[in-house]
Amino acid sequence: MKKTILLIGLIILSFNSEAQNETIEGTLTVKSASDAIATFQTLDDKWLYTQWKNKTGVRKAYMGFDPSLTNFILGLENGANKFSVNNGSLHLNGGAFYVSSTSDAIATFQTLDDKWLYTQWKNKAGVRKAYMGFNPNLTNFILGLENGANKFLIPNGKVGIGTNNTGAHKLAVEGSIGAREIMVEANGWSDFVFETNYNLPTLIEVENHIKEKGHLKDIPSAKEVEKNGILLGAMDAKLLQKIEELTLYTIQQEKEIKKLKSLNTKLQELNLRLEKLESQR
């Protein structure tokens, strides 16, 4: 009996100190009341992973740590090209999720019922703050902000709608824009027209400029607008400048009209006096 126990102990000791690889034919099942059902420990603090091989011994996948034991990797190779979770959910608690691919479509999301199709963002408490994807009939792509999230920002870069060519613009739209109201922040305005030292062109000068150039002074021509477009803020300021100049012309004309009316009244009075004198002869 003692010899048998001693023999078993020697076998165990030999297995622990010398064995490097063990092959098990069949299925390996591990049952344990411990939270850690299986433990893998490296003895050199380098690569630490489990691997899967096909019948011929070619590795198709491995899962574990890189040489520095800092990055946990699920590697697919030698023809294996898809990682599937057939049922349930995949949760990533902490850290970040990165996808690198040589494919144009880096990530693909497919609905199985042709209804809502979206990704969503939740805070620590699980409250959804935003979602991005399609509405129930898969016709409108929506970026939805909710539960306190109220601003969508693009800190850098450019946005093109209906076009890939944004030029020097932060936002380029190929087509019309519908809005209830647009606010343009202007750096300057045209109230300088009402300053006492403003050189208001005479109407003769305005007429000559129109005859020579075919457009108002300080206003771009049709060809210039067709080539370069217009800046709303600057153009509104220029149009206001012309409106204010017209206002000054109107005020000047009103004063001239009053003078002419006054002169006309005096002439009428003088004419009546002359008529009266003529009738008394």
Coordinates of N, CA and C in Angstrom, one line a residue, residues 50-207:
T50 N -4.6 31.0 -24.8 CA -5.1 29.7 -25.2 C -5.3 29.7 -26.7
Q51 N -5.2 28.6 -27.4 CA -5.3 28.6 -28.8 C -6.2 27.4 -29.3
W52 N -6.7 27.6 -30.5 CA -7.6 26.6 -31.2 C -6.9 26.2 -32.5
K53 N -6.8 24.9 -32.7 CA -6.2 24.3 -33.9 C -7.2 23.4 -34.6
N54 N -7.0 23.3 -35.9 CA -7.9 22.4 -36.6 C -7.3 21.0 -36.6
K55 N -7.8 20.0 -37.3 CA -7.5 18.6 -37.3 C -6.0 18.4 -37.6
T56 N -5.5 19.3 -38.5 CA -4.1 19.1 -39.0 C -3.1 19.9 -38.1
G57 N -3.6 20.5 -37.0 CA -2.7 21.2 -36.1 C -2.5 22.7 -36.5
V58 N -3.2 23.2 -37.5 CA -3.0 24.6 -37.9 C -3.8 25.5 -37.0
R59 N -3.2 26.5 -36.4 CA -3.9 27.4 -35.5 C -4.9 28.3 -36.2
K60 N -6.2 28.3 -35.8 CA -7.2 29.1 -36.4 C -7.5 30.3 -35.5
A61 N -7.3 30.2 -34.2 CA -7.6 31.4 -33.4 C -6.8 31.2 -32.1
Y62 N -6.6 32.4 -31.4 CA -6.0 32.3 -30.1 C -6.6 33.5 -29.3
M63 N -6.6 33.3 -28.0 CA -7.2 34.3 -27.1 C -6.3 34.4 -25.8
G64 N -5.9 35.6 -25.5 CA -5.1 35.8 -24.3 C -4.3 37.1 -24.4
F65 N -3.2 37.2 -23.7 CA -2.4 38.4 -23.6 C -1.2 38.5 -24.6
D66 N -0.9 39.7 -24.9 CA 0.3 40.0 -25.8 C 1.6 39.8 -24.9
P67 N 2.8 40.0 -25.5 CA 4.0 39.7 -24.7 C 4.1 40.6 -23.5
S68 N 3.6 41.8 -23.5 CA 3.7 42.6 -22.3 C 2.6 42.4 -21.3
L69 N 1.7 41.5 -21.6 CA 0.6 41.2 -20.7 C -0.3 42.4 -20.4
T70 N -0.4 43.3 -21.4 CA -1.2 44.5 -21.2 C -2.5 44.5 -22.1
N71 N -2.4 43.8 -23.2 CA -3.6 43.8 -24.1 C -4.1 42.4 -24.3
F72 N -5.4 42.3 -24.0 CA -6.1 41.0 -24.2 C -6.6 40.9 -25.6
I73 N -6.2 39.8 -26.3 CA -6.4 39.7 -27.7 C -7.3 38.5 -28.1
L74 N -8.2 38.6 -29.0 CA -8.9 37.5 -29.6 C -8.4 37.5 -31.1
G75 N -7.5 36.6 -31.4 CA -6.9 36.6 -32.8 C -7.4 35.5 -33.7
L76 N -7.9 35.9 -34.9 CA -8.3 34.9 -35.9 C -7.3 34.9 -37.0
E77 N -7.0 33.7 -37.5 CA -6.0 33.6 -38.5 C -6.2 32.3 -39.3
N78 N -5.4 32.2 -40.4 CA -5.4 31.0 -41.3 C -6.8 30.6 -41.8
G79 N -7.5 31.6 -42.3 CA -8.8 31.4 -42.9 C -10.0 31.7 -42.0
A80 N -9.8 31.8 -40.7 CA -10.8 32.2 -39.8 C -11.0 33.7 -39.9
N81 N -12.2 34.2 -40.1 CA -12.3 35.6 -40.4 C -13.6 36.2 -39.8
K82 N -14.3 35.5 -38.9 CA -15.5 36.0 -38.3 C -15.6 35.6 -36.9
F83 N -16.0 36.6 -36.0 CA -16.2 36.2 -34.6 C -17.7 36.5 -34.4
S84 N -18.5 35.5 -34.0 CA -19.9 35.6 -33.8 C -20.3 35.3 -32.4
V85 N -21.3 36.1 -32.0 CA -22.0 35.8 -30.7 C -23.4 35.4 -31.1
N86 N -23.7 34.1 -31.1 CA -25.0 33.6 -31.7 C -26.2 34.0 -30.9
N87 N -26.1 34.0 -29.6 CA -27.2 34.4 -28.7 C -26.7 35.2 -27.6
G88 N -27.6 35.9 -27.0 CA -27.3 36.8 -25.8 C -26.6 38.1 -26.2
S89 N -26.0 38.7 -25.3 CA -25.4 40.1 -25.5 C -23.9 40.0 -25.2
L90 N -23.2 40.9 -25.9 CA -21.8 41.1 -25.6 C -21.6 42.4 -24.9
H91 N -21.0 42.4 -23.7 CA -20.9 43.6 -22.8 C -19.4 43.9 -22.7
L92 N -19.0 45.2 -22.8 CA -17.7 45.6 -22.5 C -17.8 46.6 -21.3
N93 N -17.3 46.2 -20.2 CA -17.4 47.0 -19.0 C -16.0 47.6 -18.7
G94 N -15.9 48.9 -19.0 CA -14.7 49.6 -18.8 C -13.8 49.5 -20.0
G95 N -12.9 50.4 -20.2 CA -12.0 50.4 -21.3 C -12.6 51.0 -22.6
A96 N -12.1 50.7 -23.7 CA -12.6 51.2 -25.0 C -12.6 50.1 -26.0
F97 N -13.5 50.3 -27.0 CA -13.7 49.3 -28.1 C -13.1 49.9 -29.4
Y98 N -12.1 49.2 -29.9 CA -11.5 49.6 -31.2 C -11.7 48.6 -32.3
V99 N -11.9 49.1 -33.5 CA -12.0 48.2 -34.7 C -11.1 48.7 -35.7
S100 N -10.2 47.8 -36.2 CA -9.3 48.0 -37.3 C -9.6 47.1 -38.4
S101 N -9.6 47.6 -39.6 CA -10.0 46.7 -40.8 C -9.5 47.3 -42.1
T102 N -9.1 46.4 -43.0 CA -8.8 46.9 -44.3 C -10.0 47.0 -45.2
S103 N -11.2 46.6 -44.7 CA -12.4 46.6 -45.5 C -12.9 48.1 -45.4
D104 N -13.6 48.5 -46.5 CA -14.3 49.8 -46.5 C -15.3 49.9 -45.4
A105 N -16.1 48.8 -45.2 CA -17.1 48.8 -44.2 C -16.5 48.2 -42.9
I106 N -16.0 49.1 -42.0 CA -15.3 48.7 -40.8 C -16.3 48.0 -39.9
A107 N -17.5 48.5 -39.8 CA -18.5 47.8 -38.9 C -19.8 47.8 -39.6
T108 N -20.5 46.7 -39.4 CA -21.8 46.5 -40.1 C -22.9 46.1 -39.0
F109 N -24.0 46.8 -39.1 CA -25.1 46.6 -38.2 C -26.3 46.1 -39.1
Q110 N -26.9 45.0 -38.8 CA -28.1 44.5 -39.6 C -29.2 44.2 -38.6
T111 N -30.4 44.7 -39.0 CA -31.6 44.3 -38.2 C -32.2 43.1 -38.8
L112 N -32.8 42.3 -37.9 CA -33.4 41.0 -38.3 C -35.0 41.1 -38.4
D113 N -35.5 42.3 -38.2 CA -37.0 42.5 -38.3 C -37.4 43.7 -39.1
D114 N -36.4 44.4 -39.7 CA -36.7 45.6 -40.5 C -37.5 46.6 -39.8
K115 N -37.2 46.8 -38.5 CA -37.8 47.9 -37.7 C -36.7 48.8 -37.3
W116 N -36.8 49.3 -36.1 CA -35.8 50.2 -35.6 C -34.4 49.6 -35.7
L117 N -33.4 50.4 -36.2 CA -32.0 50.0 -36.3 C -31.1 51.1 -35.9
Y118 N -30.5 51.0 -34.7 CA -29.7 52.1 -34.2 C -28.7 51.6 -33.2
T119 N -27.7 52.5 -33.0 CA -26.8 52.3 -31.9 C -27.1 53.4 -30.8
Q120 N -26.8 53.1 -29.6 CA -27.2 54.1 -28.5 C -26.1 54.2 -27.5
W121 N -26.1 55.4 -26.8 CA -25.1 55.7 -25.8 C -25.8 56.0 -24.5
K122 N -25.3 55.3 -23.5 CA -25.9 55.5 -22.1 C -24.9 56.0 -21.1
N123 N -25.4 56.6 -20.1 CA -24.4 57.1 -19.0 C -24.2 56.0 -18.0
K124 N -23.5 56.3 -17.0 CA -23.1 55.3 -16.0 C -24.3 54.6 -15.4
A125 N -25.4 55.3 -15.2 CA -26.6 54.8 -14.6 C -27.5 54.0 -15.6
G126 N -27.1 53.9 -16.9 CA -27.8 53.2 -17.9 C -28.9 54.0 -18.6
V127 N -28.9 55.3 -18.3 CA -29.9 56.2 -19.0 C -29.4 56.6 -20.4
R128 N -30.2 56.4 -21.4 CA -29.8 56.7 -22.7 C -29.7 58.2 -22.9
K129 N -28.6 58.7 -23.5 CA -28.3 60.1 -23.7 C -28.4 60.4 -25.2
A130 N -28.2 59.4 -26.1 CA -28.2 59.6 -27.5 C -28.4 58.3 -28.2
Y131 N -28.9 58.4 -29.4 CA -29.0 57.2 -30.3 C -28.8 57.7 -31.7
M132 N -28.3 56.8 -32.6 CA -28.0 57.1 -34.0 C -28.4 55.9 -34.8
G133 N -29.3 56.2 -35.8 CA -29.7 55.1 -36.7 C -31.0 55.4 -37.4
F134 N -31.7 54.3 -37.8 CA -32.9 54.5 -38.6 C -34.2 54.4 -37.8
N135 N -35.2 55.1 -38.3 CA -36.5 55.1 -37.7 C -37.2 53.7 -38.1
P136 N -38.4 53.5 -37.6 CA -39.0 52.1 -37.7 C -39.1 51.7 -39.2
N137 N -39.4 52.6 -40.2 CA -39.5 52.1 -41.5 C -38.2 52.2 -42.3
L138 N -37.1 52.5 -41.6 CA -35.8 52.5 -42.2 C -35.6 53.4 -43.4
T139 N -36.3 54.6 -43.3 CA -36.2 55.6 -44.3 C -35.4 56.9 -43.9
N140 N -35.5 57.2 -42.6 CA -34.9 58.4 -42.1 C -33.8 58.0 -41.1
F141 N -32.6 58.6 -41.3 CA -31.4 58.4 -40.4 C -31.4 59.5 -39.4
I142 N -31.4 59.1 -38.1 CA -31.6 60.1 -37.1 C -30.5 60.1 -36.1
L143 N -30.1 61.3 -35.7 CA -29.2 61.4 -34.5 C -30.0 62.1 -33.4
G144 N -30.4 61.3 -32.4 CA -31.3 61.7 -31.4 C -30.6 62.0 -30.1
L145 N -30.8 63.2 -29.5 CA -30.3 63.6 -28.2 C -31.4 63.6 -27.2
E146 N -31.2 63.1 -26.0 CA -32.3 63.1 -25.1 C -31.8 63.0 -23.6
N147 N -32.7 63.2 -22.7 CA -32.4 63.1 -21.2 C -31.2 64.0 -20.8
G148 N -31.3 65.3 -21.2 CA -30.3 66.3 -20.9 C -29.3 66.6 -21.9
A149 N -29.1 65.7 -22.9 CA -28.1 66.0 -23.9 C -28.8 66.9 -24.9
N150 N -28.2 68.1 -25.2 CA -28.9 69.0 -26.1 C -28.1 69.7 -27.1
K151 N -26.9 69.2 -27.3 CA -26.0 69.9 -28.3 C -25.2 68.9 -29.0
F152 N -25.1 69.0 -30.4 CA -24.3 68.1 -31.2 C -23.2 68.9 -31.8
L153 N -22.0 68.5 -31.5 CA -20.8 69.3 -31.8 C -19.9 68.5 -32.8
I154 N -19.3 69.2 -33.7 CA -18.2 68.6 -34.5 C -17.0 69.5 -34.3
P155 N -16.1 69.2 -33.3 CA -15.0 70.1 -32.9 C -14.1 70.5 -34.1
N156 N -13.8 69.5 -35.0 CA -12.9 69.8 -36.1 C -13.5 69.1 -37.4
G157 N -12.8 69.4 -38.5 CA -13.2 68.8 -39.7 C -14.3 69.6 -40.4
K158 N -14.9 69.0 -41.5 CA -15.9 69.7 -42.3 C -17.1 68.7 -42.5
V159 N -18.2 69.3 -42.9 CA -19.4 68.5 -43.2 C -19.9 68.8 -44.6
G160 N -20.2 67.8 -45.3 CA -20.8 68.0 -46.7 C -22.1 67.3 -46.7
I161 N -23.2 68.0 -47.2 CA -24.5 67.4 -47.4 C -24.8 67.4 -48.8
G162 N -24.9 66.2 -49.4 CA -25.1 66.0 -50.8 C -23.9 66.3 -51.7
T163 N -22.8 66.5 -51.1 CA -21.5 66.7 -51.8 C -20.3 66.2 -51.1
N164 N -19.3 65.9 -51.8 CA -18.0 65.5 -51.2 C -17.0 66.6 -51.2
N165 N -17.4 67.7 -52.0 CA -16.4 68.8 -52.1 C -16.9 70.0 -51.2
T166 N -16.2 70.1 -50.1 CA -16.6 71.2 -49.2 C -15.7 72.4 -49.4
G167 N -14.7 72.3 -50.2 CA -13.8 73.5 -50.5 C -13.3 74.0 -49.2
A168 N -13.3 75.3 -49.0 CA -12.8 76.0 -47.8 C -13.9 76.1 -46.7
H169 N -15.1 75.6 -47.0 CA -16.2 75.7 -46.1 C -16.2 74.7 -45.0
K170 N -16.7 75.0 -43.8 CA -16.9 74.1 -42.7 C -18.2 73.2 -43.0
L171 N -19.2 73.8 -43.7 CA -20.4 73.1 -44.0 C -20.7 73.5 -45.5
A172 N -20.8 72.4 -46.3 CA -21.2 72.6 -47.7 C -22.5 71.8 -48.0
V173 N -23.4 72.4 -48.6 CA -24.7 71.8 -48.9 C -25.0 71.9 -50.4
E174 N -25.2 70.8 -51.1 CA -25.6 70.8 -52.5 C -27.1 70.8 -52.6
G175 N -27.7 71.9 -52.7 CA -29.1 72.0 -52.7 C -29.6 73.2 -51.8
S176 N -30.9 73.2 -51.6 CA -31.4 74.3 -50.8 C -31.4 74.0 -49.3
I177 N -31.5 75.1 -48.5 CA -31.6 75.0 -47.0 C -32.8 75.6 -46.5
G178 N -33.7 74.9 -45.8 CA -34.9 75.5 -45.2 C -34.7 75.8 -43.8
A179 N -35.1 77.0 -43.4 CA -34.9 77.3 -41.9 C -36.0 78.4 -41.6
R180 N -36.4 78.4 -40.4 CA -37.4 79.4 -39.9 C -36.6 80.7 -39.6
E181 N -35.4 80.6 -39.2 CA -34.6 81.8 -38.9 C -33.1 81.5 -39.0
I182 N -32.3 82.4 -39.5 CA -30.9 82.3 -39.6 C -30.2 83.5 -39.0
M183 N -29.3 83.3 -38.1 CA -28.6 84.5 -37.5 C -27.1 84.5 -38.0
V184 N -26.7 85.6 -38.6 CA -25.4 85.8 -39.1 C -24.6 86.8 -38.2
E185 N -23.5 86.3 -37.6 CA -22.8 87.2 -36.7 C -21.8 88.1 -37.6
A186 N -22.1 89.3 -37.7 CA -21.4 90.3 -38.5 C -20.3 91.0 -37.7
N187 N -19.2 91.3 -38.3 CA -18.1 92.0 -37.7 C -18.3 93.5 -37.8
G188 N -19.1 94.0 -38.7 CA -19.3 95.4 -38.9 C -20.6 95.7 -39.5
W189 N -21.1 96.9 -39.4 CA -22.4 97.3 -39.9 C -22.3 98.6 -40.6
S190 N -23.4 99.1 -41.2 CA -23.3 100.2 -42.2 C -23.8 101.6 -41.6
D191 N -23.8 101.7 -40.3 CA -24.3 103.0 -39.7 C -23.3 104.1 -40.0
F192 N -22.1 103.8 -40.5 CA -21.2 104.9 -40.8 C -21.7 105.9 -41.9
V193 N -22.7 105.4 -42.6 CA -23.4 106.3 -43.6 C -24.0 107.5 -43.0
F194 N -24.4 107.4 -41.8 CA -25.1 108.5 -41.1 C -24.1 109.4 -40.3
E195 N -22.8 109.1 -40.4 CA -21.9 110.0 -39.7 C -21.7 111.2 -40.6
T196 N -21.4 112.3 -39.9 CA -21.3 113.6 -40.5 C -20.2 113.7 -41.6
N197 N -19.2 113.0 -41.4 CA -18.0 113.1 -42.4 C -18.2 112.0 -43.5
Y198 N -19.3 111.4 -43.6 CA -19.5 110.4 -44.7 C -19.7 111.1 -46.0
N199 N -18.9 110.7 -47.0 CA -18.9 111.3 -48.3 C -20.0 110.6 -49.2
L200 N -21.2 111.2 -49.1 CA -22.3 110.6 -49.9 C -22.2 111.0 -51.4
P201 N -22.1 109.9 -52.2 CA -22.0 110.2 -53.7 C -23.3 111.0 -54.2
T202 N -23.0 111.9 -55.1 CA -24.1 112.6 -55.7 C -24.9 111.6 -56.6
L203 N -26.1 111.9 -56.9 CA -26.9 111.1 -57.8 C -26.3 111.1 -59.2
I204 N -25.6 112.1 -59.6 CA -24.9 112.1 -60.9 C -23.8 111.1 -60.9
E205 N -23.1 111.1 -59.8 CA -22.0 110.1 -59.6 C -22.5 108.7 -59.7
V206 N -23.6 108.5 -59.0 CA -24.3 107.1 -59.0 C -24.7 106.8 -60.4
E207 N -25.3 107.7 -61.1 CA -25.7 107.4 -62.5 C -24.5 107.1 -63.4

